[in-house]
Amino acid sequence: MKTHGYISAAAGIALAFTSCSLMGPLDDLKIDYVYTDETVIQDAASAENALAGIYASWKSFGNCAFFTNQALRAGTISYANIIGYDEFQINQLTDENASVKQFYTGQYFIINGANSFIASLADGRQISGLTDERRTEMLSEAYFLKALSEHYLLCTFGQFYDQTSKYGIVIPDGPVRESIAKARSTVADSYAAILSDLDKAENAPENPALGHAGRHAVKLLRAKVLLNAGRYQEAAQAA
């Protein structure tokens, strides 16, 4: 019995090594039917779907819960039985609050989605059925959504009221695909990045689709950003 057992075990080990050898290194495995940056946008319809996905991210539970809790904190609603509400109700927030953490990651999810979309459309490659005009509009919409999230993050987690402060927000250079720490930008640099994104959003649609951002939304956000930056005359002109 023991001899047969040893033989079976040895055969199993040999089979395992043979299988691994045939399979190759695990790092070289490619998963079928998974979208990548290079394959996610193939035509005009998939481009529209990708953009719609960024808009849909605003409806995530974490984002919606945070805005509800903010209304509770401001006193505009009297009750909300939603994650993290208790600290908002007494205005004693910590960075461990579940709603705060979900909002933080949710906003960076939007930014990363916008950066990925921008990288896919800005490379100049031909996309079946997508006109140059619509490509420009869609890129502008993505830059607007990115700027909107950056502004929310700065006003929520940064010292937005002090242009000299070092406590701005983290501004990713492009799509993030791995966990790499990056330092905060200063408040002044954060505002510069947001306004730069709004500059690139100026070609948003004149008459946008329902639920999409248009040129008026871009102008409104610019006025709000300038107002929070203390650039009152420019804010008035933009408004």
Coordinates of C-alpha atoms in Angstrom, one line a residue:
M1 CA 0.0 0.0 0.0
K2 CA 2.8 2.4 0.9
T3 CA 4.6 1.7 -2.3
H4 CA 1.5 2.4 -4.4
G5 CA 1.0 5.6 -2.4
Y6 CA 4.5 6.8 -3.0
I7 CA 4.2 6.1 -6.7
S8 CA 0.9 7.9 -7.0
A9 CA 2.3 10.9 -5.1
A10 CA 5.4 11.0 -7.3
A11 CA 3.3 10.8 -10.4
G12 CA 1.1 13.6 -9.2
I13 CA 4.1 15.9 -8.6
A14 CA 5.6 15.0 -12.0
L15 CA 2.2 15.8 -13.6
A16 CA 2.0 19.2 -11.8
F17 CA 5.5 20.2 -12.9
T18 CA 4.8 19.1 -16.5
S19 CA 1.5 21.1 -16.5
C20 CA 3.3 24.2 -15.2
S21 CA 5.9 23.7 -17.9
L22 CA 3.3 23.5 -20.6
M23 CA 1.4 26.5 -19.2
G24 CA 4.5 28.7 -19.0
P25 CA 5.1 31.6 -16.5
L26 CA 1.9 32.8 -14.8
D27 CA 2.8 36.4 -15.6
D28 CA 2.5 35.6 -19.3
L29 CA -1.1 34.3 -19.0
K30 CA -3.7 36.3 -21.0
I31 CA -7.3 36.3 -19.8
D32 CA -9.8 35.9 -22.7
Y33 CA -12.6 38.4 -23.2
V34 CA -11.3 41.2 -21.0
Y35 CA -11.2 44.8 -22.3
T36 CA -7.9 46.6 -22.2
D37 CA -7.0 50.2 -22.9
E38 CA -6.2 49.2 -26.5
T39 CA -9.4 47.2 -27.1
V40 CA -12.2 48.9 -25.1
I41 CA -13.0 51.4 -27.8
Q42 CA -13.4 50.0 -31.3
D43 CA -16.1 52.1 -32.8
A44 CA -18.4 55.1 -32.2
A45 CA -20.9 53.0 -30.2
S46 CA -18.3 51.6 -27.8
A47 CA -16.8 55.1 -27.4
E48 CA -20.3 56.5 -26.4
N49 CA -20.7 53.5 -24.0
A50 CA -17.3 54.2 -22.4
L51 CA -18.2 57.9 -21.8
A52 CA -21.6 56.9 -20.5
G53 CA -19.8 54.7 -18.0
I54 CA -18.0 57.7 -16.5
Y55 CA -21.2 59.6 -16.1
A56 CA -22.8 56.5 -14.5
S57 CA -20.0 56.4 -11.9
W58 CA -21.5 59.6 -10.4
K59 CA -24.5 57.5 -9.4
S60 CA -22.4 55.0 -7.4
F61 CA -23.6 54.3 -3.8
G62 CA -20.6 56.0 -2.3
N63 CA -21.0 59.2 -4.1
C64 CA -24.8 59.4 -3.6
A65 CA -24.4 58.6 0.1
F66 CA -21.8 61.3 0.7
F67 CA -24.0 64.0 -0.9
T68 CA -26.9 62.9 1.2
N69 CA -24.8 62.9 4.4
Q70 CA -23.5 66.4 3.5
A71 CA -27.2 67.6 3.3
L72 CA -27.6 66.0 6.8
R73 CA -24.5 67.8 8.1
A74 CA -25.7 71.1 6.6
G75 CA -29.2 70.7 8.3
T76 CA -31.1 70.8 5.0
I77 CA -32.5 67.3 5.8
S78 CA -33.2 66.1 9.3
Y79 CA -32.6 62.4 9.1
A80 CA -30.7 59.9 6.9
N81 CA -30.2 56.2 7.7
I82 CA -27.3 55.8 5.4
I83 CA -23.7 54.6 5.9
G84 CA -21.6 56.9 8.0
Y85 CA -24.5 59.2 8.8
D86 CA -24.0 59.4 12.6
E87 CA -20.8 61.4 12.4
F88 CA -22.2 63.8 9.8
Q89 CA -25.2 64.4 12.0
I90 CA -23.1 65.6 14.9
N91 CA -20.4 67.2 12.6
Q92 CA -17.6 65.0 14.1
L93 CA -16.0 63.5 11.0
T94 CA -12.9 61.4 10.9
D95 CA -11.0 59.9 8.0
E96 CA -12.2 56.5 9.0
N97 CA -15.8 57.4 8.3
A98 CA -17.1 54.9 5.7
S99 CA -19.0 57.5 3.7
V100 CA -15.9 59.8 3.5
K101 CA -13.7 56.9 2.3
Q102 CA -16.1 55.8 -0.3
F103 CA -16.5 59.3 -1.7
Y104 CA -12.7 59.7 -1.9
T105 CA -12.2 56.5 -3.8
G106 CA -15.3 57.1 -5.9
Q107 CA -14.1 60.5 -7.1
Y108 CA -10.7 59.1 -8.0
F109 CA -12.5 56.2 -9.8
I110 CA -14.2 58.9 -12.0
I111 CA -10.9 60.7 -12.6
N112 CA -9.2 57.4 -13.6
G113 CA -12.0 56.6 -15.9
A114 CA -11.8 60.0 -17.5
N115 CA -8.0 59.7 -17.9
S116 CA -8.4 56.3 -19.5
F117 CA -11.0 57.6 -21.9
I118 CA -8.9 60.6 -22.8
A119 CA -5.9 58.4 -23.5
S120 CA -8.0 56.1 -25.7
L121 CA -9.4 58.9 -27.8
A122 CA -6.5 61.4 -27.9
D123 CA -4.0 59.0 -29.6
G124 CA -5.3 60.0 -33.0
R125 CA -6.2 56.5 -34.2
Q126 CA -9.2 56.1 -36.5
I127 CA -12.3 54.9 -34.8
S128 CA -15.0 53.5 -37.0
G129 CA -18.1 55.8 -37.2
L130 CA -16.7 58.5 -34.9
T131 CA -16.5 61.9 -36.5
D132 CA -13.8 64.4 -35.6
E133 CA -16.4 66.8 -34.2
R134 CA -17.9 64.2 -31.9
R135 CA -14.5 63.0 -30.8
T136 CA -13.6 66.6 -29.8
E137 CA -16.9 66.9 -27.9
M138 CA -16.4 63.7 -26.1
L139 CA -12.9 64.5 -25.0
S140 CA -14.3 67.9 -23.7
E141 CA -16.9 66.1 -21.7
A142 CA -14.3 63.8 -20.2
Y143 CA -12.1 66.7 -19.2
F144 CA -15.2 68.4 -17.6
L145 CA -16.0 65.3 -15.6
K146 CA -12.4 65.0 -14.5
A147 CA -12.3 68.7 -13.5
L148 CA -15.6 68.4 -11.5
S149 CA -14.2 65.5 -9.5
E150 CA -10.9 67.3 -8.9
H151 CA -12.8 70.3 -7.6
Y152 CA -15.0 68.2 -5.3
L153 CA -11.9 66.5 -3.9
L154 CA -10.1 69.8 -3.4
C155 CA -13.0 71.4 -1.6
T156 CA -13.6 68.3 0.6
F157 CA -10.1 67.1 1.4
G158 CA -7.8 70.1 0.6
Q159 CA -7.4 73.6 2.0
F160 CA -9.0 75.1 -1.0
Y161 CA -9.4 78.5 0.6
D162 CA -5.6 79.1 1.0
Q163 CA -3.6 79.4 -2.2
T164 CA -0.4 79.2 -0.3
S165 CA -1.2 75.8 1.3
K166 CA 0.6 72.7 0.5
Y167 CA -2.5 70.6 1.1
G168 CA -4.0 70.3 -2.3
I169 CA -5.0 67.0 -3.8
V170 CA -3.2 64.2 -5.7
I171 CA -3.4 64.9 -9.4
P172 CA -2.7 61.7 -11.5
D173 CA -0.6 62.3 -14.7
G174 CA -2.7 59.7 -16.6
P175 CA -4.5 56.4 -16.2
V176 CA -3.4 54.6 -13.0
R177 CA -2.9 50.9 -13.4
E178 CA -0.9 50.1 -10.3
S179 CA -0.6 51.2 -6.7
I180 CA 2.1 53.9 -6.7
A181 CA 2.1 56.6 -4.0
K182 CA 2.1 60.1 -5.2
A183 CA 2.4 63.3 -3.1
R184 CA -0.3 65.9 -3.0
S185 CA 0.0 68.9 -5.2
T186 CA -0.2 72.4 -3.6
V187 CA -3.5 74.2 -3.6
A188 CA -2.3 76.6 -6.2
D189 CA -1.1 73.7 -8.5
S190 CA -4.4 71.9 -7.9
Y191 CA -6.4 74.9 -9.1
A192 CA -4.1 75.2 -12.1
A193 CA -4.7 71.6 -13.0
I194 CA -8.5 72.0 -12.7
L195 CA -8.6 75.2 -14.8
S196 CA -6.3 73.5 -17.4
D197 CA -8.8 70.7 -17.7
L198 CA -11.7 73.2 -18.0
D199 CA -9.7 74.9 -20.8
K200 CA -9.7 71.5 -22.6
A201 CA -13.4 71.1 -22.0
E202 CA -14.5 74.3 -23.8
N203 CA -15.6 72.3 -26.9
A204 CA -18.3 70.4 -25.0
P205 CA -21.5 70.1 -27.0
E206 CA -23.6 73.2 -27.5
N207 CA -26.7 71.1 -27.1
P208 CA -25.7 68.1 -25.1
A209 CA -27.6 64.8 -24.8
L210 CA -29.9 64.5 -21.7
G211 CA -27.7 64.1 -18.6
H212 CA -24.5 65.1 -20.4
A213 CA -22.4 68.2 -19.8
G214 CA -22.4 71.0 -22.3
R215 CA -20.7 74.3 -22.7
H216 CA -22.8 76.1 -20.2
A217 CA -21.9 73.5 -17.5
V218 CA -18.2 74.1 -18.3
K219 CA -18.7 77.9 -17.9
L220 CA -20.6 77.4 -14.6
L221 CA -17.9 75.2 -13.1
R222 CA -15.2 77.6 -14.2
A223 CA -17.0 80.4 -12.3
K224 CA -17.4 78.2 -9.2
V225 CA -13.7 77.2 -9.3
L226 CA -12.5 80.8 -9.7
L227 CA -14.8 81.9 -6.9
N228 CA -13.4 79.3 -4.5
A229 CA -9.9 80.2 -5.5
G230 CA -10.6 83.8 -4.4
R231 CA -10.3 85.2 -8.0
Y232 CA -13.5 87.2 -7.6
Q233 CA -13.2 89.5 -10.6
E234 CA -12.5 86.5 -13.0
A235 CA -15.3 84.6 -11.4
A236 CA -17.8 87.4 -12.0
Q237 CA -16.7 87.7 -15.6
A238 CA -17.1 84.0 -16.1
A239 CA -20.5 84.0 -14.5

